[in-house]
Structure formats: C-alpha cells, structure tokens
Coordinates of N, CA and C in Angstrom, one line a residue:
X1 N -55.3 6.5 -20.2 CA -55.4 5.1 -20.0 C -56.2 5.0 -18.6
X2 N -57.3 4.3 -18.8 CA -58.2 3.5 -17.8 C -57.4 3.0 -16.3
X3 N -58.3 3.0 -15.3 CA -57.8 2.1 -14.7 C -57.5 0.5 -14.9
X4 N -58.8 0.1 -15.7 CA -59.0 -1.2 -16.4 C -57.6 -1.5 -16.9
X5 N -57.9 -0.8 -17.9 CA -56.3 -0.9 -18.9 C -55.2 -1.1 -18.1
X6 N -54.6 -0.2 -17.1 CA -53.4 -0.4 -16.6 C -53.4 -1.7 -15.9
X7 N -54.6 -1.9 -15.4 CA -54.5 -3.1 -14.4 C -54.3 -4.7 -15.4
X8 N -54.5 -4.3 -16.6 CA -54.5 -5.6 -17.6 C -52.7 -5.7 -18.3
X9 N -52.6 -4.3 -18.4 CA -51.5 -4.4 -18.9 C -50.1 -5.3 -17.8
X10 N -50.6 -4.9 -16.7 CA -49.8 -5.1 -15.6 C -50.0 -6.9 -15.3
X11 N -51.4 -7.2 -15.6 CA -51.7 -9.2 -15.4 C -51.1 -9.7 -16.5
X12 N -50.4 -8.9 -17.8 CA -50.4 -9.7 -18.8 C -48.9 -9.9 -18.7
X13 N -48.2 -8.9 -18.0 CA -46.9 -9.6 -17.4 C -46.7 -10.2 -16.3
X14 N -47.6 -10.7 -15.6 CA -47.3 -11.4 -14.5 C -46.8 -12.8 -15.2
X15 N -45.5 -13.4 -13.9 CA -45.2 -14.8 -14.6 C -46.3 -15.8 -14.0
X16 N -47.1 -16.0 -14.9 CA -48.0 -17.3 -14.3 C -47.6 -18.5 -14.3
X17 N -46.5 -18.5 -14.8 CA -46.2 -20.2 -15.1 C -45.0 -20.2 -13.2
X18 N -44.5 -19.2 -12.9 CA -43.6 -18.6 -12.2 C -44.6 -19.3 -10.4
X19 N -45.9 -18.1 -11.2 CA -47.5 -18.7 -9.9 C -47.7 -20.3 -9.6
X20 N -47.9 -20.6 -10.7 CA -48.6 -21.9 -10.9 C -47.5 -22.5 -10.2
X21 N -46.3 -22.7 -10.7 CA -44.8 -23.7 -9.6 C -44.7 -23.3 -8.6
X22 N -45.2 -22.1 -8.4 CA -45.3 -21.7 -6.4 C -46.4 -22.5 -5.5
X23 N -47.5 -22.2 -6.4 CA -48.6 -23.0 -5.6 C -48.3 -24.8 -5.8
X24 N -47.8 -25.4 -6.6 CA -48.2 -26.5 -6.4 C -46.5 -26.9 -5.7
X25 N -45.9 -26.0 -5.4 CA -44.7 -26.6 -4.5 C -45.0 -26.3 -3.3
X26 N -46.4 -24.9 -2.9 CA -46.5 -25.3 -1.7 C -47.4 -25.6 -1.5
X27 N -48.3 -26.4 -2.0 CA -49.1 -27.8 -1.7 C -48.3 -29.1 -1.3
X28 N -47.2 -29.1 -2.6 CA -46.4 -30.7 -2.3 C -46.0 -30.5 -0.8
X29 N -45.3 -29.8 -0.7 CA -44.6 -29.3 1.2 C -45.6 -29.6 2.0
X30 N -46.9 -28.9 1.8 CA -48.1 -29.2 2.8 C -48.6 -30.6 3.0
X31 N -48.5 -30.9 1.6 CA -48.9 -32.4 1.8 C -47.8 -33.4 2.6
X32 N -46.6 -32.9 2.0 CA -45.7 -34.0 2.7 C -45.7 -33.6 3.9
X33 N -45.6 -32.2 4.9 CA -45.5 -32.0 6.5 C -46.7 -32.9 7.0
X34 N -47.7 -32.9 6.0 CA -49.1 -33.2 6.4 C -49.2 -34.6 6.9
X35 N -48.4 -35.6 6.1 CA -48.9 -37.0 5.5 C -47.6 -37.0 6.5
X36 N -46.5 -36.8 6.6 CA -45.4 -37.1 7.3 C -45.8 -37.2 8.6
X37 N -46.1 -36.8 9.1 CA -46.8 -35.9 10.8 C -48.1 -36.9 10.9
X38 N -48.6 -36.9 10.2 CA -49.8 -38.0 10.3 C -49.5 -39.4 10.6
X39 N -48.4 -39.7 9.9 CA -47.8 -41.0 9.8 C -46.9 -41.6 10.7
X40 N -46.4 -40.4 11.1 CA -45.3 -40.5 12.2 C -46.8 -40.4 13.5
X41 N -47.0 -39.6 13.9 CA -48.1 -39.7 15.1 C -48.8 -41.4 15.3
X42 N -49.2 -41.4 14.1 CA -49.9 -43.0 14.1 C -48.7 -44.1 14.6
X43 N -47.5 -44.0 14.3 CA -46.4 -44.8 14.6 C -46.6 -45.4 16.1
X44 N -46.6 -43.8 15.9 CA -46.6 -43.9 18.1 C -47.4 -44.0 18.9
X45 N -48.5 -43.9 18.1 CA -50.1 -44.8 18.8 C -49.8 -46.4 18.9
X46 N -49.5 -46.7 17.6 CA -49.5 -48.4 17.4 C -47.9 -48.7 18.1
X47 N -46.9 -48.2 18.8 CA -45.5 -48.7 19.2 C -46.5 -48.8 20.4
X48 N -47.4 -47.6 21.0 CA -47.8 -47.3 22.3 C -48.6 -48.4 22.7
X49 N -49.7 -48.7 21.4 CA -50.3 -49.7 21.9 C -50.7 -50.7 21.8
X50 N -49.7 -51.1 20.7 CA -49.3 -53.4 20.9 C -48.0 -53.2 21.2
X51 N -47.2 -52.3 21.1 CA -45.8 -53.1 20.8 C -44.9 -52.8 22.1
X52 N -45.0 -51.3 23.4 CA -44.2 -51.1 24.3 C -44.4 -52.1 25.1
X53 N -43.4 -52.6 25.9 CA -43.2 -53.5 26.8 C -42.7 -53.2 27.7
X54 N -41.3 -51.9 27.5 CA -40.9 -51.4 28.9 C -41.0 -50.1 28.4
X55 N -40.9 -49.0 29.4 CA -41.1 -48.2 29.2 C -40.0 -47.1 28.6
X56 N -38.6 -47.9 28.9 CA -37.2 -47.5 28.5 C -37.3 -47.2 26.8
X57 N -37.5 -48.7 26.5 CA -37.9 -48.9 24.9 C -38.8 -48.1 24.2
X58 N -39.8 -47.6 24.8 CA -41.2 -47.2 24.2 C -40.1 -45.4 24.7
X59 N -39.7 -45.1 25.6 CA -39.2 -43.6 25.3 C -38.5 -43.3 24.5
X60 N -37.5 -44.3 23.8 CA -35.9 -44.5 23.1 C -36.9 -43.6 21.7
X61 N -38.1 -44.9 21.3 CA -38.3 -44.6 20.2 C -38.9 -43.8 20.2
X62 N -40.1 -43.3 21.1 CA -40.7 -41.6 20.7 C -39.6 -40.8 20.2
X63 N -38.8 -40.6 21.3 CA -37.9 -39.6 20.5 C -37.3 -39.5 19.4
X64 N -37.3 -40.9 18.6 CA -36.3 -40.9 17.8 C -37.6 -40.5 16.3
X65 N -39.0 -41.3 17.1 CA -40.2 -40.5 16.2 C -40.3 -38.9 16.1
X66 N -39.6 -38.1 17.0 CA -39.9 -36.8 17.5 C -38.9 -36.2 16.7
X67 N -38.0 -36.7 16.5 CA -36.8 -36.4 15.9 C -36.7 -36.4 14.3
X68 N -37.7 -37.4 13.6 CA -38.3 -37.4 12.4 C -39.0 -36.5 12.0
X69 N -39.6 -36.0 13.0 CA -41.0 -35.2 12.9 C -40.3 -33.5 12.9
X70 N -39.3 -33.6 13.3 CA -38.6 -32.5 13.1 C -38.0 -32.3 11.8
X71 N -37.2 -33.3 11.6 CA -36.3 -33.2 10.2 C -37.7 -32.7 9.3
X72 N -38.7 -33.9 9.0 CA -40.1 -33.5 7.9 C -40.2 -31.4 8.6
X73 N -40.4 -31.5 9.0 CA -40.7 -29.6 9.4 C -39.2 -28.5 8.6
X74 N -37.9 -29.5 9.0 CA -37.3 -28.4 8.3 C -37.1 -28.5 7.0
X75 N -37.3 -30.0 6.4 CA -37.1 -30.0 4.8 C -38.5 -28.9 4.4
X76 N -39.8 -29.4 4.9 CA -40.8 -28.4 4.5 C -40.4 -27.2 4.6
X77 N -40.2 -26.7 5.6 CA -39.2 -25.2 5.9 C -38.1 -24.9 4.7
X78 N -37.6 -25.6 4.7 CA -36.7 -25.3 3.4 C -37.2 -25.3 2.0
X79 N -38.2 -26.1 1.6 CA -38.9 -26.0 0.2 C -39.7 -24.9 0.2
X80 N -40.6 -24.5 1.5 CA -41.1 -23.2 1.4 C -40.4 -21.9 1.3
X81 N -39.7 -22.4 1.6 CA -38.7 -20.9 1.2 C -37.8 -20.6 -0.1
X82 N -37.5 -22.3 -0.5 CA -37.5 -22.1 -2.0 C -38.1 -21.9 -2.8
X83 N -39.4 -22.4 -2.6 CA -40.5 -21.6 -3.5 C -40.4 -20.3 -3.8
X84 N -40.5 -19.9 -2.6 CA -40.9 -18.2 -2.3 C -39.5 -17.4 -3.4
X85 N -38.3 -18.0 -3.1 CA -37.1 -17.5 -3.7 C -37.7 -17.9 -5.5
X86 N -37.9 -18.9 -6.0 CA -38.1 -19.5 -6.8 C -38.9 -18.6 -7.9
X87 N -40.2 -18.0 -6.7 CA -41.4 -17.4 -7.2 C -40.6 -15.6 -7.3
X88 N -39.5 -15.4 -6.3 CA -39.4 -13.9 -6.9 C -38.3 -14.1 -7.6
X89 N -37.4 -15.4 -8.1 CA -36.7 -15.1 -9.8 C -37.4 -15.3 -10.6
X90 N -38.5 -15.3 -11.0 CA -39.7 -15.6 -12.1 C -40.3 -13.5 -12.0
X91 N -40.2 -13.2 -11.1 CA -41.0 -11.7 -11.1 C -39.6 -11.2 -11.7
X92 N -38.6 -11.6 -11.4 CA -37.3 -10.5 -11.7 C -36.9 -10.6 -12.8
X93 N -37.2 -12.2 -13.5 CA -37.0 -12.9 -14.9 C -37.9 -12.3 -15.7
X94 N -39.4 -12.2 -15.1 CA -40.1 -11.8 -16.0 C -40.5 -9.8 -16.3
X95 N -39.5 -9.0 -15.3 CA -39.3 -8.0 -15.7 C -38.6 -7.8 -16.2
X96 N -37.3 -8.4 -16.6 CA -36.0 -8.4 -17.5 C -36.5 -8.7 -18.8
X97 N -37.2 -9.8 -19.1 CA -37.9 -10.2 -20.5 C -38.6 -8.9 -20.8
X98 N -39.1 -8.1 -19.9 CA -40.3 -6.9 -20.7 C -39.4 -6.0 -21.1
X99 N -38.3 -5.8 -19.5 CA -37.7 -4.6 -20.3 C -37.0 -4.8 -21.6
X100 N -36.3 -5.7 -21.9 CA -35.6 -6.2 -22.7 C -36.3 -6.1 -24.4
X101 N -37.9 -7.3 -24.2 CA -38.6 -7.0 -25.5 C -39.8 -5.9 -25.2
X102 N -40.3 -5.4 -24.2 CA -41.0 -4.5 -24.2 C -42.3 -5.2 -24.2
X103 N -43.3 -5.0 -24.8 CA -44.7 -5.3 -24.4 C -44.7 -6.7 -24.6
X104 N -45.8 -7.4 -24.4 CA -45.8 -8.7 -24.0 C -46.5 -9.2 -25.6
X105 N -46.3 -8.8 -26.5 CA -47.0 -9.4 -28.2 C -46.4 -10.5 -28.5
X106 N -47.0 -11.6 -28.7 CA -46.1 -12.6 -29.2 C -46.9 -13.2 -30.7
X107 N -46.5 -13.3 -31.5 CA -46.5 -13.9 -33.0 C -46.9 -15.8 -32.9
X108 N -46.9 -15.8 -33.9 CA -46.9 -17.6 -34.4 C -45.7 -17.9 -34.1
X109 N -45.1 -17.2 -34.3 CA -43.0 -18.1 -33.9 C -42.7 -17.4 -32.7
X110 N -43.5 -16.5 -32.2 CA -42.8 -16.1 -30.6 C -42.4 -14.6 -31.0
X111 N -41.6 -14.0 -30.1 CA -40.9 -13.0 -30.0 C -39.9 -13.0 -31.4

C-alpha cells in the first residue's frame, strides 16, 4: 500500500462532521469575544463622552464595563475549551465506530 492510499484511508475516517462543530463553535466564540469587546469599549467612549459628569460616576461604571469584559473572555474561554473537548469525543467516537464496524463502507441503508 501507497503512501496515497494510507493517507486516504486514514481522511476517510476522520470525524468531519466532529471538524465542521469545532470550527463553527470557534468562530461563534470569536465572534461573540469579538462583538462583546467592541461593544463594551464603544460604551465607554459614549459614557466618556456625553454622559460623565463627575468623575466618581464615570469610574463606578468603567469598572463595572471592565468587569463585563471579563466575564465575555471567560464564557469565550470556556466554549473554547469545549469545543476542543467536544472535537476529541468525535476522534474517540469515531475510532470506536471503526474499531467496532471496521472499514468505513456504507450501503443504501447504512452500516
């Protein structure tokens, strides 16, 4: 057997469907740290620049913006790491399925 060959045999058990939920969970994460952080920063331009009047008030609430901007980082931190967990029970699922039926042939009705 080829290199070719082994290398095909080997993509044709990869879990793609396993891939595909990895990447677009860590896109959603990126986007929400992304859009979160964006949104929060803009807060504190516009508190900064119509709305502070003392400077007590305008610190109260950065922090409590700073404080948001934290929480958005650890939820992201946490879905990124679910993913990652998510993405290696899909490699462990999908070596259990091969060992189990062996080659990857599937019929009109499946396995």
């Amino acid at each position: 057997m080829g290199l070719l060959e082994c290398c095909a045999r080997c993509l044709v058990g990869a879990p793609f469907a396993s891939l595909v939920a990895t990447g677009l969970c860590f896109f959603g994460v990126a986007l929400f740290c992304g859009c979160g952080h964006e949104a929060l920063t803009g807060t504190e331009k516009l508190i900064e620049t119509y709305f502070s009047k003392n400077y007590q008030d305008y610190e109260y609430l950065i922090n409590v913006i700073h404080a948001f901007q934290y929480v958005i980082y650890g939820t992201a931190s946490f879905f990124f790491l679910y993913g990652a967990l998510l993405l290696a029970e899909g490699f462990y699922t999908t070596g259990a399925v091969r060992q189990i039926f062996g080659d990857y042939k599937t019929t009109i009705c499946g396995k």
